[in-house]
Short mmCIF file of C-alpha atoms in Angstrom, two decimals:
data_model
loop_
_atom_site.label_atom_id
_atom_site.label_comp_id
_atom_site.label_asym_id
_atom_site.label_seq_id
_atom_site.Cartn_x
_atom_site.Cartn_y
_atom_site.Cartn_z
CA MET A 52 24.81 5.77 2.72
CA ASN A 53 22.96 3.24 5.22
CA LYS A 54 20.15 5.38 6.50
CA VAL A 55 16.79 3.59 6.83
CA ILE A 56 13.62 4.28 6.99
CA LEU A 57 11.12 1.57 8.53
CA ILE A 58 7.71 1.74 7.56
CA VAL A 59 5.41 0.01 9.75
CA LEU A 60 1.66 0.06 8.55
CA ASP A 61 0.02 -1.49 11.58
CA GLY A 62 -2.61 -4.28 11.39
CA LEU A 63 -2.10 -4.64 7.36
CA ASN A 64 -2.42 -8.34 5.90
CA ALA A 65 -0.29 -9.47 2.82
CA ARG A 66 -3.67 -10.12 1.16
CA THR A 67 -5.05 -6.70 1.17
CA ALA A 68 -1.53 -5.22 0.46
CA HIS A 69 -0.80 -7.19 -2.21
CA THR A 70 -4.48 -7.28 -4.12
CA ASN A 71 -4.97 -3.33 -3.73
CA MET A 72 -1.79 -1.32 -2.80
CA GLY A 73 -1.23 -0.37 -6.54
CA PHE A 74 1.74 1.76 -6.12
CA LEU A 75 3.96 -0.47 -4.27
CA GLU A 76 2.52 -3.50 -6.78
CA HIS A 77 3.72 -0.88 -9.50
CA LEU A 78 7.12 -1.31 -7.73
CA ILE A 79 7.11 -4.95 -7.69
CA GLU A 80 6.08 -4.77 -11.44
CA ASN A 81 9.14 -3.04 -12.52
CA LYS A 82 11.74 -4.65 -10.34
CA GLN A 83 12.06 -1.54 -8.27
CA CYS A 84 12.25 -3.61 -4.76
CA ALA A 85 12.20 -6.88 -3.05
CA ALA A 86 8.86 -8.28 -2.11
CA TYR A 87 8.43 -10.96 0.63
CA THR A 88 6.00 -12.34 2.89
CA VAL A 89 6.43 -12.18 6.72
CA LYS A 90 4.70 -14.16 9.11
CA ALA A 91 4.37 -12.54 12.79
CA GLU A 92 5.07 -14.20 15.65
CA LEU A 93 2.91 -14.69 18.29
CA PRO A 94 0.84 -13.50 19.85
CA ALA A 95 -0.65 -11.11 16.85
CA GLN A 96 -0.77 -8.12 18.77
CA SER A 97 0.70 -4.68 18.55
CA ARG A 98 2.76 -3.93 21.13
CA PRO A 99 4.85 -7.51 21.45
CA LEU A 100 5.30 -7.19 17.69
CA TYR A 101 6.56 -3.78 17.90
CA GLU A 102 9.19 -5.56 20.30
CA VAL A 103 9.78 -8.27 18.30
CA ILE A 104 10.66 -6.50 14.99
CA GLN A 105 13.11 -4.00 16.96
CA THR A 106 14.94 -6.43 19.20
CA GLY A 107 14.46 -10.26 17.24
CA VAL A 108 13.29 -11.41 20.44
CA PRO A 109 10.13 -13.73 21.09
CA THR A 110 7.66 -12.82 23.37
CA TYR A 111 8.30 -15.51 25.88
CA LEU A 112 11.80 -14.00 26.26
CA ASN A 113 11.31 -10.46 26.20
CA GLY A 114 8.29 -10.17 28.14
CA ILE A 115 6.03 -7.69 26.34
CA VAL A 116 3.43 -10.49 26.21
CA SER A 117 0.19 -7.99 25.46
CA ASN A 118 -0.81 -5.30 24.59
CA GLY A 119 -1.43 -4.12 28.14
CA THR A 120 2.42 -4.57 29.07
CA VAL A 121 3.38 -0.96 30.15
CA LYS A 122 7.30 -0.88 30.64
CA ARG A 123 10.54 -0.24 29.19
CA SER A 124 11.77 -3.11 27.08
CA LYS A 125 14.75 -5.26 28.64
CA GLU A 126 16.58 -6.24 25.11
CA ALA A 127 18.90 -4.34 22.95
CA SER A 128 16.78 -2.63 20.26
CA VAL A 129 17.62 -1.53 16.59
CA PHE A 130 17.38 2.20 17.75
CA GLN A 131 20.15 1.14 20.77
CA LEU A 132 22.35 -0.53 19.09
CA ALA A 133 22.06 2.43 15.73
CA LYS A 134 22.69 4.93 18.46
CA ALA A 135 25.65 3.23 20.46
CA ALA A 136 27.16 2.76 16.93
CA GLY A 137 26.96 6.95 16.34
CA LEU A 138 24.08 7.28 13.96
CA LYS A 139 20.90 9.39 14.94
CA THR A 140 17.35 7.55 15.70
CA GLY A 141 14.05 8.68 15.39
CA ALA A 142 10.08 7.64 15.26
CA ALA A 143 6.77 9.06 14.53
CA SER A 144 4.77 6.68 15.87
CA TYR A 145 2.14 5.67 18.24
CA HIS A 146 2.92 6.08 22.22
CA TRP A 147 3.31 2.56 23.07
CA VAL A 148 6.67 2.80 20.96
CA SER A 149 7.87 5.53 23.05
CA GLU A 150 6.89 3.41 26.12
CA LEU A 151 8.97 0.70 24.67
CA TYR A 152 12.19 2.61 23.92
CA ASN A 153 12.33 5.76 26.19
CA LYS A 154 9.82 6.15 28.83
CA ALA A 155 6.89 4.55 30.66
CA PRO A 156 4.43 5.20 31.06
CA PHE A 157 3.66 7.65 28.38
CA ASP A 158 2.54 11.17 29.49
CA PRO A 159 0.73 13.34 26.80
CA LEU A 160 1.61 16.62 28.62
CA THR A 161 5.21 16.12 28.12
CA ASP A 162 6.33 12.80 26.10
CA ARG A 163 4.12 13.99 22.80
CA ILE A 164 7.53 15.54 21.45
CA GLN A 165 10.67 14.47 22.16
CA LEU A 166 13.42 16.34 19.96
CA ASP A 167 17.32 15.78 20.54
CA THR A 168 17.32 13.42 23.82
CA GLU A 169 19.71 10.90 25.20
CA HIS A 170 16.78 8.42 24.75
CA ALA A 171 17.31 5.35 22.45
CA ILE A 172 14.99 6.84 20.38
CA GLN A 173 16.83 10.70 20.04
CA ASN A 174 13.67 12.10 18.08
CA GLY A 175 10.38 11.42 18.56
CA LEU A 176 6.76 12.43 17.19
CA PHE A 177 4.74 10.17 19.31
CA TYR A 178 0.64 10.31 19.02
CA PHE A 179 -1.84 8.49 21.09
CA GLU A 180 -5.01 8.36 18.97
CA ASP A 181 -5.30 5.35 16.92
CA HIS A 182 -7.00 7.68 14.31
CA TYR A 183 -4.28 9.98 13.87
CA PRO A 184 -4.16 11.15 10.17
CA ASP A 185 -1.73 8.89 7.93
CA ASN A 186 -1.07 12.01 5.99
CA HIS A 187 -0.23 13.86 9.19
CA LEU A 188 1.81 11.10 10.43
CA MET A 189 4.09 10.92 6.84
CA ALA A 190 4.43 14.69 7.15
CA ASP A 191 5.89 14.06 10.90
CA GLY A 192 8.33 11.40 9.79
CA ALA A 193 9.66 13.55 6.96
CA TYR A 194 10.19 16.39 9.34
CA LEU A 195 12.46 14.12 11.42
CA ILE A 196 14.33 12.65 8.26
CA ARG A 197 14.57 16.26 7.03
CA GLU A 198 15.37 18.43 9.98
CA LYS A 199 16.78 15.88 12.31
CA GLN A 200 18.90 14.16 9.50
CA THR A 201 18.03 10.84 11.13
CA ASP A 202 19.84 7.95 10.25
CA TYR A 203 17.32 5.13 11.10
CA THR A 204 13.61 6.63 11.40
CA LEU A 205 10.60 4.35 11.98
CA ILE A 206 6.94 5.69 10.66
CA HIS A 207 4.29 3.75 12.13
CA SER A 208 0.73 4.12 11.07
CA MET A 209 -2.06 3.05 12.73
CA ASN A 210 -5.32 3.78 10.52
CA ILE A 211 -5.35 0.60 8.52
CA ASP A 212 -5.55 -1.42 12.40
CA ASP A 213 -8.07 1.23 13.54
CA ILE A 214 -10.41 0.91 10.45
CA GLY A 215 -10.02 -2.96 10.61
CA HIS A 216 -11.20 -3.08 14.37
CA LYS A 217 -14.58 -1.14 13.33
CA PHE A 218 -15.42 -2.86 10.06
CA GLY A 219 -13.37 -5.96 9.87
CA SER A 220 -10.70 -6.89 7.10
CA GLN A 221 -13.20 -7.86 4.15
CA SER A 222 -14.74 -4.58 4.63
CA LYS A 223 -14.46 -1.60 1.93
CA GLU A 224 -13.41 0.40 4.92
CA TYR A 225 -10.31 -1.33 5.40
CA VAL A 226 -9.28 -1.89 2.00
CA GLN A 227 -9.97 1.89 1.35
CA ALA A 228 -7.51 2.76 4.46
CA ALA A 229 -4.84 0.86 2.50
CA VAL A 230 -5.67 2.46 -0.84
CA THR A 231 -4.86 5.37 0.89
CA ILE A 232 -1.81 5.23 2.60
CA ASP A 233 -0.56 3.22 -0.82
CA ALA A 234 -1.08 6.89 -2.30
CA ILE A 235 0.24 9.09 0.38
CA LEU A 236 3.19 7.01 0.63
CA SER A 237 3.79 7.82 -3.44
CA ASN A 238 4.34 11.34 -2.43
CA TYR A 239 7.35 10.57 -0.40
CA LEU A 240 9.10 7.46 -1.65
CA MET A 241 10.61 7.89 -4.88
CA ASP A 242 12.23 11.27 -3.39
CA TRP A 243 13.84 9.10 -0.47
CA LEU A 244 14.94 6.55 -2.81
CA GLU A 245 16.29 9.17 -5.25
CA LYS A 246 18.32 10.60 -1.78
CA GLY A 247 19.90 7.51 -1.23
CA TYR A 248 18.14 6.09 1.96
CA GLN A 249 16.72 2.60 2.06
CA VAL A 250 13.14 2.14 2.44
CA VAL A 251 11.66 -0.81 4.17
CA VAL A 252 7.58 -1.18 4.15
CA THR A 253 6.29 -3.93 6.43
CA ALA A 254 3.06 -4.60 9.12
CA ASP A 255 3.13 -5.93 13.04
CA HIS A 256 0.18 -8.23 12.16
CA GLY A 257 -2.92 -8.13 9.99
CA MET A 258 -6.48 -8.49 10.31
CA ASN A 259 -9.40 -11.04 10.11
CA GLU A 260 -12.90 -10.79 9.23
CA TYR A 261 -14.21 -10.11 12.59
CA CYS A 262 -12.16 -6.98 13.77
CA THR A 263 -9.51 -8.38 16.10
CA HIS A 264 -5.90 -9.95 15.63
CA ASN A 265 -4.35 -12.46 18.17
CA GLY A 266 -4.47 -15.87 16.23
CA VAL A 267 -2.67 -17.94 13.66
CA THR A 268 -4.98 -17.87 10.63
CA ASP A 269 -3.17 -16.19 7.30
CA ASP A 270 -4.79 -12.97 7.56
CA GLU A 271 -3.84 -12.50 11.02
CA ARG A 272 -0.21 -13.59 10.83
CA LYS A 273 1.17 -13.24 6.96
CA VAL A 274 1.88 -9.26 6.41
CA PRO A 275 3.64 -7.94 3.51
CA LEU A 276 7.33 -6.75 3.16
CA TYR A 277 8.53 -4.68 0.71
CA LEU A 278 12.56 -4.13 0.60
CA PHE A 279 14.10 -0.73 -1.00
CA SER A 280 17.60 -1.50 -1.35
CA GLU A 281 20.90 -1.67 -3.36
CA GLN A 282 21.61 -4.38 -0.92
CA VAL A 283 18.85 -6.50 -1.88
CA ALA A 284 18.19 -7.70 -5.29
CA ALA A 285 15.30 -6.71 -6.23
CA GLY A 286 12.44 -9.19 -6.92
CA ASP A 287 9.38 -10.93 -6.46
CA TYR A 288 10.12 -13.22 -3.69
CA ARG A 289 6.55 -13.42 -2.09
CA GLU A 290 6.36 -17.04 -2.30
CA THR A 291 9.31 -17.11 0.40
CA VAL A 292 7.60 -16.39 3.88
CA VAL A 293 10.27 -14.54 6.27
CA PRO A 294 10.12 -15.19 10.05
CA GLN A 295 9.45 -11.93 11.69
CA LEU A 296 12.42 -12.79 14.04
CA GLN A 297 14.27 -12.05 10.93
CA MET A 298 13.45 -8.38 10.73
CA ALA A 299 15.65 -6.80 13.58
CA PRO A 300 19.02 -8.34 12.00
CA LEU A 301 17.69 -7.57 8.56
CA LEU A 302 17.39 -3.71 10.03
CA CYS A 303 20.80 -3.66 11.64
CA HIS A 304 22.37 -5.34 8.25
CA LEU A 305 20.49 -2.47 6.32
CA LEU A 306 22.30 0.16 8.34
CA GLY A 307 25.71 -1.59 8.60
CA ILE A 308 25.75 -1.98 12.19
CA GLY A 309 26.37 -5.05 14.45
CA LYS A 310 22.99 -7.16 15.59
CA SER A 311 22.66 -7.88 19.08
CA ALA A 312 23.78 -11.40 20.47
CA ALA A 313 20.05 -12.43 20.97
CA MET A 314 19.35 -11.61 17.02
CA GLN A 315 18.73 -14.63 14.73
CA GLU A 316 21.59 -14.53 12.15
CA LEU A 317 20.59 -13.16 8.72
CA THR A 318 19.38 -16.01 6.14
CA PHE A 319 16.82 -14.59 3.90
CA ILE A 320 18.72 -12.24 1.48
#
């Protein structure tokens, strides 16, 4: 079974993840996953990097240049490729993902719940407040996986990013947001793995001490990557820094589908 669950923890830098997320670190220690460090593309903003993760195309080519770029993607996304291959797609995600791959602009009156559609994301539960609780979000994602039997599922959290913008990456509040989602993940992850799902946990970008992200510092660009798959040898490879442009071909590889011509060749596993 080549089903993949992609969990994107918006705004989580690698330093905070590997220092404070004890459940995921426990799985690294016990060789239950492969851990890498990803270097995010620039600019280190959310909407451009959602596009990078899903399409493998850098910003200067894909045209999603800032968080204010509200339009549909023109690139072939993992969602589109998976659907074309006969797989079922889903996302429990911030509404910007809907704007990139389903409908733009997003209308909360009509677009929050999109089930059994012909869009690239066939089944979507989209939220539009940055503080939408992570425990609600994970339940949304679990619903799509369980009831809609999605083969490629994005679960995208905004809580860490929201707290980081309010308090900065050096704050106790930022650390606690990471600790909270680590605990929530523990209630779902082992069950998904036992059922044969491959799970990828990463972030779009990090956060700095000044409550922002856009630049070139390690806290803004270096993010974690935890891979749970029999196709990837378990181990601690965090000294290996993976370009974020490798994420899209990685997802295609795990799904067993062809990558787009614009994506890089997969080189790090």
